[in-house]
PDB file of C-alpha atoms in Angstrom:
ATOM      1  CA  UNK A   1       0.000   0.000   0.000  1.00 54.00           C
ATOM      2  CA  UNK A   2       1.355   3.417  -0.945  1.00 60.00           C
ATOM      3  CA  UNK A   3       1.604   6.028   1.789  1.00 64.00           C
ATOM      4  CA  UNK A   4      -0.363   9.200   1.240  1.00 70.00           C
ATOM      5  CA  UNK A   5      -1.027  12.142   3.530  1.00 81.00           C
ATOM      6  CA  UNK A   6      -4.273  13.849   2.474  1.00 88.00           C
ATOM      7  CA  UNK A   7      -4.129  17.632   2.773  1.00 91.00           C
ATOM      8  CA  UNK A   8      -6.473  18.617   5.606  1.00 93.00           C
ATOM      9  CA  UNK A   9      -6.302  22.242   4.459  1.00 91.00           C
ATOM     10  CA  UNK A  10      -9.111  21.400   2.043  1.00 93.00           C
ATOM     11  CA  UNK A  11     -11.460  20.674   4.980  1.00 93.00           C
ATOM     12  CA  UNK A  12      -9.918  22.988   7.541  1.00 91.00           C
ATOM     13  CA  UNK A  13     -13.154  24.983   7.770  1.00 92.00           C
ATOM     14  CA  UNK A  14     -15.109  21.973   9.073  1.00 95.00           C
ATOM     15  CA  UNK A  15     -12.536  20.418  11.410  1.00 95.00           C
ATOM     16  CA  UNK A  16     -13.878  22.475  14.314  1.00 95.00           C
ATOM     17  CA  UNK A  17     -17.441  21.314  13.626  1.00 96.00           C
ATOM     18  CA  UNK A  18     -16.303  17.691  13.461  1.00 94.00           C
ATOM     19  CA  UNK A  19     -14.425  18.102  16.748  1.00 96.00           C
ATOM     20  CA  UNK A  20     -17.380  19.753  18.493  1.00 96.00           C
ATOM     21  CA  UNK A  21     -19.750  16.988  17.379  1.00 94.00           C
ATOM     22  CA  UNK A  22     -17.358  14.319  18.612  1.00 93.00           C
ATOM     23  CA  UNK A  23     -16.730  16.026  21.950  1.00 94.00           C
ATOM     24  CA  UNK A  24     -20.454  16.441  22.575  1.00 92.00           C
ATOM     25  CA  UNK A  25     -20.812  12.656  22.633  1.00 88.00           C
ATOM     26  CA  UNK A  26     -17.450  11.267  23.649  1.00 90.00           C
ATOM     27  CA  UNK A  27     -15.383  14.130  25.005  1.00 91.00           C
ATOM     28  CA  UNK A  28     -15.723  12.719  28.536  1.00 89.00           C
ATOM     29  CA  UNK A  29     -13.615   9.705  27.496  1.00 89.00           C
ATOM     30  CA  UNK A  30     -10.493  11.798  26.999  1.00 89.00           C
ATOM     31  CA  UNK A  31      -8.250  13.654  29.398  1.00 84.00           C
ATOM     32  CA  UNK A  32      -7.906  16.593  27.043  1.00 88.00           C
ATOM     33  CA  UNK A  33     -10.040  18.474  24.529  1.00 94.00           C
ATOM     34  CA  UNK A  34     -10.143  15.939  21.725  1.00 95.00           C
ATOM     35  CA  UNK A  35      -9.664  17.111  18.148  1.00 97.00           C
ATOM     36  CA  UNK A  36     -10.181  14.014  15.980  1.00 96.00           C
ATOM     37  CA  UNK A  37      -9.716  12.986  12.367  1.00 96.00           C
ATOM     38  CA  UNK A  38      -9.679   9.669  10.484  1.00 95.00           C
ATOM     39  CA  UNK A  39      -6.464   8.248   9.026  1.00 94.00           C
ATOM     40  CA  UNK A  40      -5.857   5.132   6.948  1.00 92.00           C
ATOM     41  CA  UNK A  41      -2.383   3.655   6.567  1.00 93.00           C
ATOM     42  CA  UNK A  42      -3.463   0.008   6.295  1.00 92.00           C
ATOM     43  CA  UNK A  43      -6.404  -2.056   5.046  1.00 90.00           C
ATOM     44  CA  UNK A  44      -7.695  -5.593   5.319  1.00 89.00           C
ATOM     45  CA  UNK A  45      -8.970  -8.126   7.836  1.00 87.00           C
ATOM     46  CA  UNK A  46      -7.649 -11.432   9.162  1.00 80.00           C
ATOM     47  CA  UNK A  47     -11.143 -12.820   8.571  1.00 79.00           C
ATOM     48  CA  UNK A  48     -10.931 -12.005   4.870  1.00 74.00           C
ATOM     49  CA  UNK A  49     -10.672 -15.604   3.731  1.00 77.00           C
ATOM     50  CA  UNK A  50     -14.129 -16.239   5.216  1.00 84.00           C
ATOM     51  CA  UNK A  51     -15.678 -12.839   5.657  1.00 89.00           C
ATOM     52  CA  UNK A  52     -18.517 -12.162   8.063  1.00 89.00           C
ATOM     53  CA  UNK A  53     -21.977 -12.618   6.572  1.00 93.00           C
ATOM     54  CA  UNK A  54     -22.732  -8.895   6.441  1.00 91.00           C
ATOM     55  CA  UNK A  55     -19.308  -7.653   5.281  1.00 92.00           C
ATOM     56  CA  UNK A  56     -19.419  -5.874   1.908  1.00 93.00           C
ATOM     57  CA  UNK A  57     -15.926  -4.321   1.859  1.00 90.00           C
ATOM     58  CA  UNK A  58     -14.557  -4.720  -1.647  1.00 89.00           C
ATOM     59  CA  UNK A  59     -11.133  -6.160  -0.762  1.00 89.00           C
ATOM     60  CA  UNK A  60     -10.128  -7.575   2.618  1.00 89.00           C
ATOM     61  CA  UNK A  61      -6.575  -8.468   1.630  1.00 90.00           C
ATOM     62  CA  UNK A  62      -4.222  -7.179   4.327  1.00 90.00           C
ATOM     63  CA  UNK A  63      -2.239  -4.319   2.795  1.00 90.00           C
ATOM     64  CA  UNK A  64      -0.126  -2.079   5.007  1.00 92.00           C
ATOM     65  CA  UNK A  65       1.725   1.132   4.340  1.00 90.00           C
ATOM     66  CA  UNK A  66       5.136   2.120   5.651  1.00 93.00           C
ATOM     67  CA  UNK A  67       4.820   2.476   9.459  1.00 94.00           C
ATOM     68  CA  UNK A  68       7.034   5.551   9.255  1.00 94.00           C
ATOM     69  CA  UNK A  69       4.423   7.088   6.962  1.00 93.00           C
ATOM     70  CA  UNK A  70       1.790   6.592   9.658  1.00 95.00           C
ATOM     71  CA  UNK A  71       3.871   8.540  12.182  1.00 96.00           C
ATOM     72  CA  UNK A  72       4.638  11.212   9.595  1.00 95.00           C
ATOM     73  CA  UNK A  73       0.888  11.711   9.163  1.00 95.00           C
ATOM     74  CA  UNK A  74       0.351  11.893  12.922  1.00 97.00           C
ATOM     75  CA  UNK A  75       3.154  14.410  13.341  1.00 97.00           C
ATOM     76  CA  UNK A  76       2.064  16.610  10.430  1.00 96.00           C
ATOM     77  CA  UNK A  77      -1.634  16.656  11.336  1.00 97.00           C
ATOM     78  CA  UNK A  78      -0.808  17.482  14.945  1.00 97.00           C
ATOM     79  CA  UNK A  79       1.588  20.310  14.091  1.00 96.00           C
ATOM     80  CA  UNK A  80      -0.451  21.855  11.284  1.00 95.00           C
ATOM     81  CA  UNK A  81      -4.020  21.329  12.527  1.00 96.00           C
ATOM     82  CA  UNK A  82      -3.832  20.523  16.233  1.00 96.00           C
ATOM     83  CA  UNK A  83      -5.233  17.011  15.708  1.00 97.00           C
ATOM     84  CA  UNK A  84      -4.690  14.898  18.813  1.00 97.00           C
ATOM     85  CA  UNK A  85      -7.074  11.944  18.299  1.00 97.00           C
ATOM     86  CA  UNK A  86      -6.528   9.736  15.255  1.00 97.00           C
ATOM     87  CA  UNK A  87      -9.152   7.186  14.193  1.00 96.00           C
ATOM     88  CA  UNK A  88      -7.185   4.614  12.170  1.00 95.00           C
ATOM     89  CA  UNK A  89      -9.909   2.969  10.079  1.00 93.00           C
ATOM     90  CA  UNK A  90      -7.848  -0.107   9.215  1.00 92.00           C
ATOM     91  CA  UNK A  91     -10.575  -2.748   8.845  1.00 86.00           C
ATOM     92  CA  UNK A  92      -9.069  -4.753  11.702  1.00 87.00           C
ATOM     93  CA  UNK A  93      -6.013  -3.453  13.511  1.00 89.00           C
ATOM     94  CA  UNK A  94      -5.149  -6.937  14.772  1.00 86.00           C
ATOM     95  CA  UNK A  95      -4.925  -8.360  11.240  1.00 87.00           C
ATOM     96  CA  UNK A  96      -1.180  -7.788  10.832  1.00 89.00           C
ATOM     97  CA  UNK A  97       0.996  -8.504  13.896  1.00 90.00           C
ATOM     98  CA  UNK A  98       4.176  -7.558  12.017  1.00 93.00           C
ATOM     99  CA  UNK A  99       2.743  -4.178  11.114  1.00 94.00           C
ATOM    100  CA  UNK A 100       1.733  -3.483  14.720  1.00 95.00           C
ATOM    101  CA  UNK A 101       5.244  -4.445  15.879  1.00 96.00           C
ATOM    102  CA  UNK A 102       6.756  -2.206  13.195  1.00 96.00           C
ATOM    103  CA  UNK A 103       4.613   0.719  14.348  1.00 97.00           C
ATOM    104  CA  UNK A 104       5.903   0.274  17.885  1.00 97.00           C
ATOM    105  CA  UNK A 105       9.522  -0.001  16.741  1.00 97.00           C
ATOM    106  CA  UNK A 106       9.294   3.058  14.485  1.00 97.00           C
ATOM    107  CA  UNK A 107       7.547   5.435  16.902  1.00 98.00           C
ATOM    108  CA  UNK A 108       9.583   8.684  16.917  1.00 98.00           C
ATOM    109  CA  UNK A 109      10.817   9.494  20.447  1.00 98.00           C
ATOM    110  CA  UNK A 110       9.127  12.913  20.533  1.00 97.00           C
ATOM    111  CA  UNK A 111       5.760  11.362  19.619  1.00 98.00           C
ATOM    112  CA  UNK A 112       6.289   8.489  22.065  1.00 97.00           C
ATOM    113  CA  UNK A 113       6.667  11.007  24.880  1.00 97.00           C
ATOM    114  CA  UNK A 114       3.433  12.734  23.903  1.00 97.00           C
ATOM    115  CA  UNK A 115       1.611   9.390  23.655  1.00 97.00           C
ATOM    116  CA  UNK A 116       2.844   8.370  27.107  1.00 96.00           C
ATOM    117  CA  UNK A 117       1.648  11.723  28.479  1.00 95.00           C
ATOM    118  CA  UNK A 118      -1.811  11.178  26.928  1.00 94.00           C
ATOM    119  CA  UNK A 119      -1.474  14.172  24.592  1.00 96.00           C
ATOM    120  CA  UNK A 120      -1.841  12.044  21.439  1.00 97.00           C
ATOM    121  CA  UNK A 121      -4.414   9.249  21.258  1.00 97.00           C
ATOM    122  CA  UNK A 122      -5.544   6.668  18.701  1.00 97.00           C
ATOM    123  CA  UNK A 123      -8.835   4.872  18.069  1.00 96.00           C
ATOM    124  CA  UNK A 124      -8.996   1.590  16.087  1.00 96.00           C
ATOM    125  CA  UNK A 125     -11.222  -1.169  14.781  1.00 93.00           C
ATOM    126  CA  UNK A 126     -10.331  -4.610  16.140  1.00 91.00           C
ATOM    127  CA  UNK A 127     -11.669  -8.159  16.305  1.00 88.00           C
ATOM    128  CA  UNK A 128     -12.207  -9.730  19.724  1.00 88.00           C
ATOM    129  CA  UNK A 129     -10.403 -12.941  18.761  1.00 86.00           C
ATOM    130  CA  UNK A 130      -7.365 -10.995  17.592  1.00 88.00           C
ATOM    131  CA  UNK A 131      -7.252  -8.923  20.779  1.00 92.00           C
ATOM    132  CA  UNK A 132      -6.859 -12.021  22.943  1.00 91.00           C
ATOM    133  CA  UNK A 133      -3.669 -13.086  21.122  1.00 88.00           C
ATOM    134  CA  UNK A 134      -0.024 -12.034  20.852  1.00 83.00           C
ATOM    135  CA  UNK A 135      -0.168  -9.515  23.694  1.00 92.00           C
ATOM    136  CA  UNK A 136      -2.074  -7.296  21.258  1.00 94.00           C
ATOM    137  CA  UNK A 137      -3.914  -5.254  23.877  1.00 96.00           C
ATOM    138  CA  UNK A 138      -0.654  -4.204  25.522  1.00 96.00           C
ATOM    139  CA  UNK A 139       0.739  -3.320  22.094  1.00 96.00           C
ATOM    140  CA  UNK A 140      -2.281  -1.141  21.372  1.00 96.00           C
ATOM    141  CA  UNK A 141      -1.786   0.639  24.692  1.00 96.00           C
ATOM    142  CA  UNK A 142       1.849   1.353  23.788  1.00 96.00           C
ATOM    143  CA  UNK A 143       0.676   2.863  20.488  1.00 97.00           C
ATOM    144  CA  UNK A 144      -1.601   5.310  22.276  1.00 96.00           C
ATOM    145  CA  UNK A 145      -4.874   3.492  21.568  1.00 97.00           C
ATOM    146  CA  UNK A 146      -7.520   4.708  24.011  1.00 95.00           C
ATOM    147  CA  UNK A 147     -10.669   3.596  22.136  1.00 95.00           C
ATOM    148  CA  UNK A 148     -11.503   0.359  20.307  1.00 95.00           C
ATOM    149  CA  UNK A 149     -14.499  -0.369  18.102  1.00 93.00           C
ATOM    150  CA  UNK A 150     -15.373  -4.085  18.173  1.00 91.00           C
ATOM    151  CA  UNK A 151     -18.053  -5.922  16.203  1.00 87.00           C
ATOM    152  CA  UNK A 152     -19.264  -8.422  18.810  1.00 86.00           C
ATOM    153  CA  UNK A 153     -22.411  -9.111  16.714  1.00 83.00           C
ATOM    154  CA  UNK A 154     -24.039 -11.663  19.021  1.00 78.00           C
ATOM    155  CA  UNK A 155     -23.745 -13.406  22.369  1.00 79.00           C
ATOM    156  CA  UNK A 156     -25.200 -16.650  21.063  1.00 73.00           C
ATOM    157  CA  UNK A 157     -22.857 -19.336  19.660  1.00 74.00           C
ATOM    158  CA  UNK A 158     -25.326 -20.395  16.977  1.00 78.00           C
ATOM    159  CA  UNK A 159     -25.647 -16.851  15.642  1.00 77.00           C
ATOM    160  CA  UNK A 160     -21.893 -16.202  15.842  1.00 76.00           C
ATOM    161  CA  UNK A 161     -21.416 -19.298  13.694  1.00 78.00           C
ATOM    162  CA  UNK A 162     -24.190 -18.210  11.309  1.00 74.00           C
ATOM    163  CA  UNK A 163     -22.418 -14.865  10.881  1.00 77.00           C
ATOM    164  CA  UNK A 164     -19.162 -16.704  10.044  1.00 73.00           C
ATOM    165  CA  UNK A 165     -17.319 -15.247  13.017  1.00 69.00           C
ATOM    166  CA  UNK A 166     -14.788 -18.095  12.826  1.00 64.00           C
ATOM    167  CA  UNK A 167     -14.130 -19.483  16.304  1.00 66.00           C
ATOM    168  CA  UNK A 168     -15.260 -16.341  18.115  1.00 70.00           C
ATOM    169  CA  UNK A 169     -17.471 -17.072  21.138  1.00 74.00           C
ATOM    170  CA  UNK A 170     -19.334 -15.044  23.739  1.00 75.00           C
ATOM    171  CA  UNK A 171     -16.504 -15.870  26.142  1.00 83.00           C
ATOM    172  CA  UNK A 172     -13.954 -14.564  23.625  1.00 85.00           C
ATOM    173  CA  UNK A 173     -15.852 -11.284  23.387  1.00 87.00           C
ATOM    174  CA  UNK A 174     -16.031 -10.892  27.160  1.00 89.00           C
ATOM    175  CA  UNK A 175     -12.348 -11.738  27.616  1.00 92.00           C
ATOM    176  CA  UNK A 176     -11.311  -9.171  24.989  1.00 93.00           C
ATOM    177  CA  UNK A 177     -13.277  -6.385  26.670  1.00 94.00           C
ATOM    178  CA  UNK A 178     -11.912  -7.288  30.108  1.00 95.00           C
ATOM    179  CA  UNK A 179      -8.401  -7.017  28.684  1.00 96.00           C
ATOM    180  CA  UNK A 180      -9.155  -3.645  27.099  1.00 96.00           C
ATOM    181  CA  UNK A 181     -10.700  -2.366  30.332  1.00 95.00           C
ATOM    182  CA  UNK A 182      -7.601  -3.400  32.280  1.00 95.00           C
ATOM    183  CA  UNK A 183      -5.439  -1.495  29.783  1.00 95.00           C
ATOM    184  CA  UNK A 184      -7.580   1.632  30.131  1.00 94.00           C
ATOM    185  CA  UNK A 185      -8.957   1.379  26.587  1.00 95.00           C
ATOM    186  CA  UNK A 186     -12.651   2.266  26.207  1.00 93.00           C
ATOM    187  CA  UNK A 187     -14.876   0.066  24.055  1.00 94.00           C
ATOM    188  CA  UNK A 188     -17.581   0.708  21.481  1.00 94.00           C
ATOM    189  CA  UNK A 189     -19.429  -2.615  21.077  1.00 93.00           C
ATOM    190  CA  UNK A 190     -21.725  -3.323  18.144  1.00 92.00           C
ATOM    191  CA  UNK A 191     -24.349  -6.067  17.833  1.00 92.00           C
ATOM    192  CA  UNK A 192     -26.728  -7.143  15.061  1.00 91.00           C
ATOM    193  CA  UNK A 193     -30.372  -8.201  15.259  1.00 93.00           C
ATOM    194  CA  UNK A 194     -31.569 -10.298  12.339  1.00 92.00           C
ATOM    195  CA  UNK A 195     -28.631 -12.504  11.362  1.00 92.00           C
ATOM    196  CA  UNK A 196     -29.453 -15.499   9.137  1.00 94.00           C
ATOM    197  CA  UNK A 197     -31.685 -17.928  11.012  1.00 95.00           C
ATOM    198  CA  UNK A 198     -32.303 -15.576  13.942  1.00 94.00           C
ATOM    199  CA  UNK A 199     -35.044 -16.836  16.277  1.00 95.00           C
ATOM    200  CA  UNK A 200     -36.635 -15.191  19.321  1.00 96.00           C
ATOM    201  CA  UNK A 201     -34.605 -17.396  21.660  1.00 95.00           C
ATOM    202  CA  UNK A 202     -31.270 -16.625  19.978  1.00 93.00           C
ATOM    203  CA  UNK A 203     -32.085 -12.914  20.123  1.00 94.00           C
ATOM    204  CA  UNK A 204     -32.936 -13.360  23.816  1.00 94.00           C
ATOM    205  CA  UNK A 205     -29.504 -14.894  24.405  1.00 92.00           C
ATOM    206  CA  UNK A 206     -27.767 -11.989  22.706  1.00 92.00           C
ATOM    207  CA  UNK A 207     -29.718  -9.464  24.775  1.00 94.00           C
ATOM    208  CA  UNK A 208     -28.843 -11.442  27.910  1.00 93.00           C
ATOM    209  CA  UNK A 209     -25.204 -11.274  26.814  1.00 91.00           C
ATOM    210  CA  UNK A 210     -25.403  -7.499  26.419  1.00 93.00           C
ATOM    211  CA  UNK A 211     -26.925  -7.271  29.903  1.00 94.00           C
ATOM    212  CA  UNK A 212     -24.029  -9.370  31.229  1.00 91.00           C
ATOM    213  CA  UNK A 213     -21.517  -7.107  29.493  1.00 91.00           C
ATOM    214  CA  UNK A 214     -23.075  -4.024  31.054  1.00 94.00           C
ATOM    215  CA  UNK A 215     -22.853  -5.634  34.489  1.00 92.00           C
ATOM    216  CA  UNK A 216     -19.329  -7.009  34.264  1.00 91.00           C
ATOM    217  CA  UNK A 217     -17.264  -4.691  32.037  1.00 92.00           C
ATOM    218  CA  UNK A 218     -17.123  -1.030  31.058  1.00 91.00           C
ATOM    219  CA  UNK A 219     -18.445   0.018  27.654  1.00 93.00           C
ATOM    220  CA  UNK A 220     -18.368   3.566  26.309  1.00 92.00           C
ATOM    221  CA  UNK A 221     -21.133   2.929  23.775  1.00 93.00           C
ATOM    222  CA  UNK A 222     -23.268   0.084  22.440  1.00 95.00           C
ATOM    223  CA  UNK A 223     -24.729  -0.110  18.947  1.00 94.00           C
ATOM    224  CA  UNK A 224     -27.517  -2.623  18.270  1.00 94.00           C
ATOM    225  CA  UNK A 225     -28.571  -2.541  14.624  1.00 92.00           C
ATOM    226  CA  UNK A 226     -30.840  -4.492  12.320  1.00 92.00           C
ATOM    227  CA  UNK A 227     -29.214  -6.735   9.737  1.00 93.00           C
ATOM    228  CA  UNK A 228     -29.139  -5.249   6.218  1.00 94.00           C
ATOM    229  CA  UNK A 229     -27.831  -7.463   3.352  1.00 95.00           C
ATOM    230  CA  UNK A 230     -25.563  -5.517   1.003  1.00 94.00           C
ATOM    231  CA  UNK A 231     -24.016  -6.298  -2.410  1.00 95.00           C
ATOM    232  CA  UNK A 232     -20.591  -7.953  -2.268  1.00 95.00           C
ATOM    233  CA  UNK A 233     -21.349  -9.765   0.969  1.00 96.00           C
ATOM    234  CA  UNK A 234     -22.106 -13.428   1.774  1.00 96.00           C
ATOM    235  CA  UNK A 235     -25.627 -12.275   2.663  1.00 96.00           C
ATOM    236  CA  UNK A 236     -26.017 -11.041  -0.917  1.00 97.00           C
ATOM    237  CA  UNK A 237     -25.131 -14.543  -2.108  1.00 97.00           C
ATOM    238  CA  UNK A 238     -28.078 -15.816  -0.075  1.00 97.00           C
ATOM    239  CA  UNK A 239     -30.405 -13.118  -1.343  1.00 96.00           C
ATOM    240  CA  UNK A 240     -29.429 -12.475  -4.983  1.00 96.00           C
ATOM    241  CA  UNK A 241     -26.290 -14.246  -6.210  1.00 96.00           C
ATOM    242  CA  UNK A 242     -27.503 -17.754  -5.414  1.00 96.00           C
ATOM    243  CA  UNK A 243     -26.746 -19.124  -8.886  1.00 94.00           C
ATOM    244  CA  UNK A 244     -23.223 -17.646  -8.991  1.00 95.00           C
ATOM    245  CA  UNK A 245     -22.172 -16.993  -5.396  1.00 97.00           C
ATOM    246  CA  UNK A 246     -19.030 -15.034  -4.633  1.00 95.00           C
ATOM    247  CA  UNK A 247     -18.372 -16.175  -1.067  1.00 95.00           C
ATOM    248  CA  UNK A 248     -20.009 -19.587  -0.865  1.00 96.00           C
ATOM    249  CA  UNK A 249     -18.489 -22.348  -2.982  1.00 95.00           C
ATOM    250  CA  UNK A 250     -21.766 -23.261  -4.685  1.00 97.00           C
ATOM    251  CA  UNK A 251     -25.539 -23.033  -4.606  1.00 97.00           C
ATOM    252  CA  UNK A 252     -25.517 -26.417  -2.896  1.00 97.00           C
ATOM    253  CA  UNK A 253     -23.408 -25.038  -0.062  1.00 97.00           C
ATOM    254  CA  UNK A 254     -25.903 -22.185   0.348  1.00 97.00           C
ATOM    255  CA  UNK A 255     -28.749 -24.726   0.519  1.00 96.00           C
ATOM    256  CA  UNK A 256     -26.936 -26.683   3.251  1.00 96.00           C
ATOM    257  CA  UNK A 257     -26.194 -23.489   5.181  1.00 95.00           C
ATOM    258  CA  UNK A 258     -29.828 -22.329   5.066  1.00 96.00           C
ATOM    259  CA  UNK A 259     -31.245 -25.779   5.811  1.00 96.00           C
ATOM    260  CA  UNK A 260     -29.142 -25.945   8.975  1.00 95.00           C
ATOM    261  CA  UNK A 261     -30.782 -22.653  10.012  1.00 95.00           C
ATOM    262  CA  UNK A 262     -34.295 -23.951   9.285  1.00 96.00           C
ATOM    263  CA  UNK A 263     -34.760 -21.781   6.180  1.00 96.00           C
ATOM    264  CA  UNK A 264     -36.261 -23.129   2.943  1.00 94.00           C
ATOM    265  CA  UNK A 265     -36.730 -21.134  -0.261  1.00 95.00           C
ATOM    266  CA  UNK A 266     -38.511 -22.192  -3.445  1.00 94.00           C
ATOM    267  CA  UNK A 267     -37.498 -21.420  -7.007  1.00 94.00           C
ATOM    268  CA  UNK A 268     -40.319 -18.892  -7.134  1.00 95.00           C
ATOM    269  CA  UNK A 269     -38.859 -17.202  -4.050  1.00 93.00           C
ATOM    270  CA  UNK A 270     -35.473 -17.033  -5.744  1.00 94.00           C
ATOM    271  CA  UNK A 271     -36.910 -15.510  -8.905  1.00 93.00           C
ATOM    272  CA  UNK A 272     -38.813 -12.909  -6.904  1.00 93.00           C
ATOM    273  CA  UNK A 273     -35.688 -11.912  -4.946  1.00 94.00           C
ATOM    274  CA  UNK A 274     -33.604 -11.522  -8.082  1.00 93.00           C
ATOM    275  CA  UNK A 275     -36.327  -9.504  -9.777  1.00 92.00           C
ATOM    276  CA  UNK A 276     -36.649  -7.162  -6.798  1.00 93.00           C
ATOM    277  CA  UNK A 277     -32.997  -6.646  -5.974  1.00 95.00           C
ATOM    278  CA  UNK A 278     -30.757  -8.219  -8.611  1.00 92.00           C
ATOM    279  CA  UNK A 279     -30.440  -5.426 -11.164  1.00 86.00           C
ATOM    280  CA  UNK A 280     -31.231  -2.366  -9.090  1.00 86.00           C
ATOM    281  CA  UNK A 281     -28.983   0.698  -9.122  1.00 86.00           C
ATOM    282  CA  UNK A 282     -30.628   2.134  -5.996  1.00 91.00           C
ATOM    283  CA  UNK A 283     -31.619  -0.077  -3.098  1.00 92.00           C
ATOM    284  CA  UNK A 284     -34.244   0.793  -0.515  1.00 92.00           C
ATOM    285  CA  UNK A 285     -32.698  -0.078   2.860  1.00 91.00           C
ATOM    286  CA  UNK A 286     -36.064  -0.374   4.591  1.00 91.00           C
ATOM    287  CA  UNK A 287     -37.383  -2.703   1.910  1.00 92.00           C
ATOM    288  CA  UNK A 288     -34.203  -4.785   2.083  1.00 93.00           C
ATOM    289  CA  UNK A 289     -34.345  -5.070   5.848  1.00 93.00           C
ATOM    290  CA  UNK A 290     -38.000  -6.105   5.919  1.00 93.00           C
ATOM    291  CA  UNK A 291     -37.606  -8.618   3.088  1.00 94.00           C
ATOM    292  CA  UNK A 292     -34.523 -10.126   4.712  1.00 96.00           C
ATOM    293  CA  UNK A 293     -36.276 -10.589   8.055  1.00 95.00           C
ATOM    294  CA  UNK A 294     -39.319 -12.208   6.413  1.00 94.00           C
ATOM    295  CA  UNK A 295     -37.307 -14.673   4.332  1.00 95.00           C
ATOM    296  CA  UNK A 296     -34.011 -15.349   6.139  1.00 97.00           C
ATOM    297  CA  UNK A 297     -34.911 -15.186   9.821  1.00 97.00           C
ATOM    298  CA  UNK A 298     -37.599 -16.562  12.109  1.00 97.00           C
ATOM    299  CA  UNK A 299     -38.508 -13.126  13.471  1.00 95.00           C
ATOM    300  CA  UNK A 300     -40.193 -10.131  11.901  1.00 94.00           C
ATOM    301  CA  UNK A 301     -38.452  -6.845  11.304  1.00 92.00           C
ATOM    302  CA  UNK A 302     -40.900  -5.118  13.662  1.00 93.00           C
ATOM    303  CA  UNK A 303     -39.967  -7.609  16.392  1.00 95.00           C
ATOM    304  CA  UNK A 304     -36.252  -6.951  15.798  1.00 94.00           C
ATOM    305  CA  UNK A 305     -36.774  -3.188  15.990  1.00 94.00           C
ATOM    306  CA  UNK A 306     -38.812  -3.577  19.174  1.00 96.00           C
ATOM    307  CA  UNK A 307     -35.995  -5.550  20.827  1.00 96.00           C
ATOM    308  CA  UNK A 308     -33.416  -3.008  19.614  1.00 95.00           C
ATOM    309  CA  UNK A 309     -35.398  -0.252  21.352  1.00 95.00           C
ATOM    310  CA  UNK A 310     -35.485  -2.403  24.480  1.00 96.00           C
ATOM    311  CA  UNK A 311     -31.710  -2.740  24.426  1.00 95.00           C
ATOM    312  CA  UNK A 312     -31.242   0.987  23.823  1.00 95.00           C
ATOM    313  CA  UNK A 313     -33.275   1.698  26.960  1.00 96.00           C
ATOM    314  CA  UNK A 314     -31.296  -0.861  28.955  1.00 96.00           C
ATOM    315  CA  UNK A 315     -27.976   0.559  27.772  1.00 96.00           C
ATOM    316  CA  UNK A 316     -29.042   4.139  28.505  1.00 95.00           C
ATOM    317  CA  UNK A 317     -30.066   3.106  32.023  1.00 96.00           C
ATOM    318  CA  UNK A 318     -26.416   2.137  32.593  1.00 94.00           C
ATOM    319  CA  UNK A 319     -25.305   5.616  31.477  1.00 92.00           C
ATOM    320  CA  UNK A 320     -23.764   4.135  28.332  1.00 93.00           C
ATOM    321  CA  UNK A 321     -24.321   5.794  24.974  1.00 91.00           C
ATOM    322  CA  UNK A 322     -26.315   4.059  22.241  1.00 89.00           C
ATOM    323  CA  UNK A 323     -26.381   4.399  18.472  1.00 71.00           C
ATOM    324  CA  UNK A 324     -23.769   4.198  15.757  1.00 53.00           C
ATOM    325  CA  UNK A 325     -21.981   7.545  16.080  1.00 41.00           C
ATOM    326  CA  UNK A 326     -18.491   6.463  17.073  1.00 37.00           C
ATOM    327  CA  UNK A 327     -16.392   9.172  15.497  1.00 34.00           C
TER     328      UNK A 327
END
């Protein structure tokens, strides 16, 4: 990946607005007046070979830039624009252990001092399974990471498997957050209602898991969203690309996957789905969400939305923020 440092001068007039919006929601998580911006020196995910059901990112191949380029960006943005919180939107920061080690080894001494003093901070995406390995949480702390965004998705083993989370369990999720808490790193946790095969009892188990999280660990925010199938995702194979799937090996594999989840579709169903969504330039998210719930889960969309509201109230009662505004 080639290093680039976008010129923030082009958006200098809105940096204050961005900072004010962020501070209004999450300023209390920082020991200084946060002035954030997104950066991107690496891309990819260690789960790319078997992406999560909902993931529609075009290319998950791990591709990292020069670590020295990352620190050059940090230094320049801080000096020229006063940025002191950097949201590295690398699809999963734990995907490349060598890159993380190289970032640590290449940290300029003057920036290391400011990181240790809490003057410069970093926010990242990470996978729970990756956080529990290779001393990764301690490495993130050394890099100045003070916030982590983790897609926990579910607290039910059946639904984690249905979402292709690849050996991640509810216990893995809880362990990762405990480790982050111990390191002083705040956590934004996201969950999904309406994964393939979702039933009332599996949704109950996820909600019970969220309640357990709120009682046992510290979360800065919790996002509970309905499942929306998007093009270039395994879910789109189930919905539209059944005949020529991109992420399942064959139509037969899709049939076995759905049968195991208690879902049966006829040829007429398949033709209707392709007609409604297959060749559309603009997709109606509400229509997609409702159709998905009716055909690929055992709950209705209205039931999912009702339970999401229930969780939002529960989360708010613990003085934890809800919603999807993480930066």
